[in-house]
């Protein structure tokens, strides 16, 4: 019983660690910085520290050996056999099941993130005032719906977007600050769910109908 309690305690401790939020901070203002923090640990992912390249010894170049290359013949595989057995409709359904499973995974992953801060600031300019106005309208038409889509489909706590025309200087600039939190356990759950969906709806079906039929094999031998 003592060993069982120890194992359960270790499992509970791992689940507890995976339930703690991981903070991801992305900041862009002429330079992109990305950092990740968890508990008391912090990792700066970008910009990466420059590594001094090691001096490589020059190697003598070997003359390429002349070989008679043959064009490989197409081999019979599971996917080809699945197509022959199930036809186009079977392949289409298999692709639909795969896309549905992957789409569900991405939706679950998106809902696992909580954007605590999402701020975007854009400055639009050109050499001519009329061109600046047209450019400003195009940027607004793309930026605001994009922000609305993110806010509607994901969990966002604080957000703001600003688009400013620069009629005087004609400069263009962009600034962004994103602070997001994610619970690793939710990401693991999303991957496990999609793994089971792909296993039962795609892999098993592919294994079942990807076997060569005896009649087909005989035809291929006789042809």
Short mmCIF file of C-alpha atoms in Angstrom, two decimals:
data_model
loop_
_atom_site.label_atom_id
_atom_site.label_comp_id
_atom_site.label_asym_id
_atom_site.label_seq_id
_atom_site.Cartn_x
_atom_site.Cartn_y
_atom_site.Cartn_z
CA UNK A 1 0.00 0.00 0.00
CA UNK A 2 2.87 2.35 0.75
CA UNK A 3 4.17 2.01 -2.82
CA UNK A 4 0.68 2.73 -4.17
CA UNK A 5 0.41 5.89 -2.05
CA UNK A 6 3.82 7.02 -3.31
CA UNK A 7 2.80 6.47 -6.94
CA UNK A 8 -0.50 8.29 -6.46
CA UNK A 9 1.33 11.12 -4.72
CA UNK A 10 3.77 11.46 -7.61
CA UNK A 11 0.90 11.47 -10.14
CA UNK A 12 -0.98 14.11 -8.12
CA UNK A 13 2.20 16.22 -7.89
CA UNK A 14 2.75 16.03 -11.67
CA UNK A 15 -0.88 16.98 -12.32
CA UNK A 16 -0.51 19.91 -9.93
CA UNK A 17 2.60 21.15 -11.74
CA UNK A 18 0.89 20.82 -15.12
CA UNK A 19 -2.07 22.83 -13.78
CA UNK A 20 0.10 25.88 -13.07
CA UNK A 21 -0.10 28.61 -15.71
CA UNK A 22 2.73 29.23 -18.13
CA UNK A 23 3.06 32.91 -19.04
CA UNK A 24 4.11 33.89 -22.56
CA UNK A 25 5.05 37.52 -23.25
CA UNK A 26 5.55 38.84 -26.76
CA UNK A 27 6.62 42.44 -27.35
CA UNK A 28 7.42 44.10 -30.64
CA UNK A 29 8.72 47.64 -31.06
CA UNK A 30 11.36 47.62 -33.81
CA UNK A 31 12.63 44.40 -32.20
CA UNK A 32 10.80 41.21 -31.30
CA UNK A 33 11.20 39.83 -27.78
CA UNK A 34 9.59 36.62 -26.56
CA UNK A 35 9.85 35.32 -23.01
CA UNK A 36 8.33 32.40 -21.15
CA UNK A 37 7.88 32.16 -17.39
CA UNK A 38 6.65 29.36 -15.15
CA UNK A 39 6.69 29.57 -11.36
CA UNK A 40 10.03 31.25 -10.54
CA UNK A 41 11.65 30.27 -13.86
CA UNK A 42 11.98 32.63 -16.81
CA UNK A 43 13.33 31.92 -20.27
CA UNK A 44 14.13 34.52 -22.93
CA UNK A 45 13.35 32.83 -26.26
CA UNK A 46 13.93 35.85 -28.51
CA UNK A 47 16.22 37.53 -29.32
CA UNK A 48 18.51 34.54 -29.26
CA UNK A 49 22.02 34.92 -27.97
CA UNK A 50 24.61 34.88 -30.68
CA UNK A 51 26.87 31.87 -30.66
CA UNK A 52 30.38 32.17 -31.96
CA UNK A 53 30.80 29.67 -34.77
CA UNK A 54 33.54 27.12 -34.29
CA UNK A 55 36.28 26.95 -36.83
CA UNK A 56 35.80 23.95 -39.01
CA UNK A 57 38.71 22.08 -40.43
CA UNK A 58 38.85 22.00 -44.16
CA UNK A 59 38.11 18.58 -45.52
CA UNK A 60 39.46 17.24 -48.75
CA UNK A 61 36.77 17.07 -51.35
CA UNK A 62 36.20 13.61 -52.66
CA UNK A 63 35.46 13.08 -56.28
CA UNK A 64 31.87 11.92 -56.77
CA UNK A 65 31.62 8.29 -57.65
CA UNK A 66 29.88 7.45 -60.85
CA UNK A 67 26.87 5.25 -60.27
CA UNK A 68 24.12 4.09 -62.53
CA UNK A 69 21.02 5.57 -60.89
CA UNK A 70 17.75 3.85 -61.62
CA UNK A 71 14.41 5.54 -61.34
CA UNK A 72 12.59 3.91 -58.42
CA UNK A 73 9.39 2.19 -59.37
CA UNK A 74 6.25 3.25 -57.51
CA UNK A 75 5.62 0.83 -54.65
CA UNK A 76 2.28 -0.47 -53.56
CA UNK A 77 1.39 0.95 -50.15
CA UNK A 78 -1.48 1.21 -47.72
CA UNK A 79 -2.82 4.48 -49.14
CA UNK A 80 -2.90 3.16 -52.69
CA UNK A 81 -4.69 0.01 -51.56
CA UNK A 82 -7.18 2.10 -49.55
CA UNK A 83 -7.94 4.11 -52.68
CA UNK A 84 -8.44 0.95 -54.75
CA UNK A 85 -10.72 -0.60 -52.12
CA UNK A 86 -12.79 2.43 -51.10
CA UNK A 87 -12.60 4.69 -54.12
CA UNK A 88 -12.66 8.47 -54.25
CA UNK A 89 -15.56 8.80 -51.80
CA UNK A 90 -13.66 6.79 -49.18
CA UNK A 91 -10.57 8.96 -49.54
CA UNK A 92 -12.67 12.13 -49.29
CA UNK A 93 -14.36 10.87 -46.12
CA UNK A 94 -10.98 9.96 -44.65
CA UNK A 95 -9.69 13.48 -45.34
CA UNK A 96 -12.86 14.97 -43.81
CA UNK A 97 -12.39 12.93 -40.62
CA UNK A 98 -8.75 13.98 -40.40
CA UNK A 99 -9.59 17.66 -40.93
CA UNK A 100 -12.41 17.52 -38.36
CA UNK A 101 -10.12 15.98 -35.73
CA UNK A 102 -7.33 18.50 -36.35
CA UNK A 103 -9.80 21.40 -36.40
CA UNK A 104 -11.18 20.32 -33.03
CA UNK A 105 -7.66 20.17 -31.63
CA UNK A 106 -6.87 23.70 -32.77
CA UNK A 107 -10.13 24.99 -31.27
CA UNK A 108 -9.33 23.32 -27.94
CA UNK A 109 -5.80 24.71 -27.99
CA UNK A 110 -7.13 28.18 -28.75
CA UNK A 111 -9.56 28.01 -25.83
CA UNK A 112 -6.74 26.85 -23.56
CA UNK A 113 -5.00 30.21 -23.96
CA UNK A 114 -6.05 33.27 -21.97
CA UNK A 115 -4.84 36.55 -23.44
CA UNK A 116 -4.48 38.77 -20.41
CA UNK A 117 -3.13 41.65 -22.51
CA UNK A 118 -3.41 42.19 -26.25
CA UNK A 119 -2.41 45.62 -27.51
CA UNK A 120 -1.66 46.60 -31.11
CA UNK A 121 -0.65 50.06 -32.34
CA UNK A 122 -0.16 50.85 -36.03
CA UNK A 123 0.97 54.06 -37.73
CA UNK A 124 0.24 54.40 -41.44
CA UNK A 125 1.79 57.01 -43.69
CA UNK A 126 2.87 57.82 -47.22
CA UNK A 127 4.49 60.65 -49.10
CA UNK A 128 1.13 61.90 -50.28
CA UNK A 129 -1.88 62.76 -48.10
CA UNK A 130 -4.36 61.07 -50.46
CA UNK A 131 -2.28 57.89 -50.57
CA UNK A 132 -2.04 57.97 -46.78
CA UNK A 133 -5.83 58.16 -46.48
CA UNK A 134 -6.32 55.23 -48.85
CA UNK A 135 -3.67 53.17 -47.08
CA UNK A 136 -5.17 54.05 -43.70
CA UNK A 137 -8.59 52.82 -44.85
CA UNK A 138 -7.17 49.51 -46.11
CA UNK A 139 -5.29 48.89 -42.87
CA UNK A 140 -8.39 49.66 -40.78
CA UNK A 141 -10.49 47.34 -42.95
CA UNK A 142 -8.06 44.49 -42.22
CA UNK A 143 -6.95 45.22 -38.64
CA UNK A 144 -10.25 45.80 -36.82
CA UNK A 145 -12.08 42.70 -38.16
CA UNK A 146 -9.01 40.61 -37.34
CA UNK A 147 -9.02 41.84 -33.76
CA UNK A 148 -12.76 41.24 -33.55
CA UNK A 149 -12.29 37.66 -34.77
CA UNK A 150 -9.62 36.99 -32.12
CA UNK A 151 -11.71 38.48 -29.32
CA UNK A 152 -14.83 36.56 -30.40
CA UNK A 153 -13.18 33.16 -30.79
CA UNK A 154 -10.58 33.23 -28.04
CA UNK A 155 -10.48 34.25 -24.40
CA UNK A 156 -9.18 37.81 -24.20
CA UNK A 157 -9.15 39.82 -20.98
CA UNK A 158 -7.73 43.23 -21.97
CA UNK A 159 -7.29 44.38 -25.53
CA UNK A 160 -6.99 47.48 -27.66
CA UNK A 161 -6.04 48.34 -31.22
CA UNK A 162 -5.07 51.74 -32.57
CA UNK A 163 -4.50 52.77 -36.18
CA UNK A 164 -3.14 56.28 -36.66
CA UNK A 165 -2.54 58.03 -40.01
CA UNK A 166 0.66 60.05 -40.32
CA UNK A 167 -0.11 62.80 -42.84
CA UNK A 168 2.93 64.88 -41.90
CA UNK A 169 5.90 62.58 -41.55
CA UNK A 170 4.60 59.75 -43.73
CA UNK A 171 6.12 57.12 -41.45
CA UNK A 172 5.02 53.52 -40.96
CA UNK A 173 5.44 51.68 -37.69
CA UNK A 174 3.94 48.86 -35.69
CA UNK A 175 3.97 48.01 -32.01
CA UNK A 176 2.50 44.98 -30.30
CA UNK A 177 2.33 43.68 -26.76
CA UNK A 178 0.84 40.28 -25.96
CA UNK A 179 0.73 38.56 -22.59
CA UNK A 180 -0.91 35.15 -22.63
CA UNK A 181 -1.35 32.40 -20.07
CA UNK A 182 -1.82 28.72 -20.80
CA UNK A 183 -2.29 25.67 -18.60
CA UNK A 184 -0.14 22.79 -19.91
CA UNK A 185 -2.68 20.20 -18.76
CA UNK A 186 -5.31 21.61 -21.13
CA UNK A 187 -2.91 21.39 -24.06
CA UNK A 188 -2.11 17.78 -23.19
CA UNK A 189 -5.83 16.97 -22.99
CA UNK A 190 -6.39 18.52 -26.44
CA UNK A 191 -3.61 16.40 -27.94
CA UNK A 192 -4.91 13.21 -26.26
CA UNK A 193 -8.46 13.79 -27.53
CA UNK A 194 -7.34 14.36 -31.12
CA UNK A 195 -5.01 11.34 -30.89
CA UNK A 196 -7.95 9.07 -30.02
CA UNK A 197 -10.11 10.62 -32.74
CA UNK A 198 -7.43 10.05 -35.36
CA UNK A 199 -6.84 6.54 -34.05
CA UNK A 200 -10.48 5.38 -34.30
CA UNK A 201 -11.68 7.44 -37.27
CA UNK A 202 -8.59 7.46 -39.48
CA UNK A 203 -5.87 4.96 -38.52
CA UNK A 204 -8.15 1.96 -37.86
CA UNK A 205 -10.11 2.68 -41.02
CA UNK A 206 -6.90 2.95 -43.00
CA UNK A 207 -5.58 -0.32 -41.58
CA UNK A 208 -8.86 -2.11 -42.18
CA UNK A 209 -9.45 -1.02 -45.76
CA UNK A 210 -5.78 -0.65 -46.71
CA UNK A 211 -5.25 -4.38 -46.99
CA UNK A 212 -4.84 -5.78 -50.45
CA UNK A 213 -7.66 -8.04 -51.54
CA UNK A 214 -6.74 -11.51 -52.74
CA UNK A 215 -8.40 -11.05 -56.13
CA UNK A 216 -6.60 -7.78 -56.66
CA UNK A 217 -3.26 -9.35 -55.78
CA UNK A 218 -3.80 -12.16 -58.29
CA UNK A 219 -4.73 -9.66 -60.99
CA UNK A 220 -1.58 -7.66 -60.28
CA UNK A 221 0.54 -10.83 -60.53
CA UNK A 222 -1.06 -11.90 -63.81
CA UNK A 223 -0.81 -8.41 -65.36
#
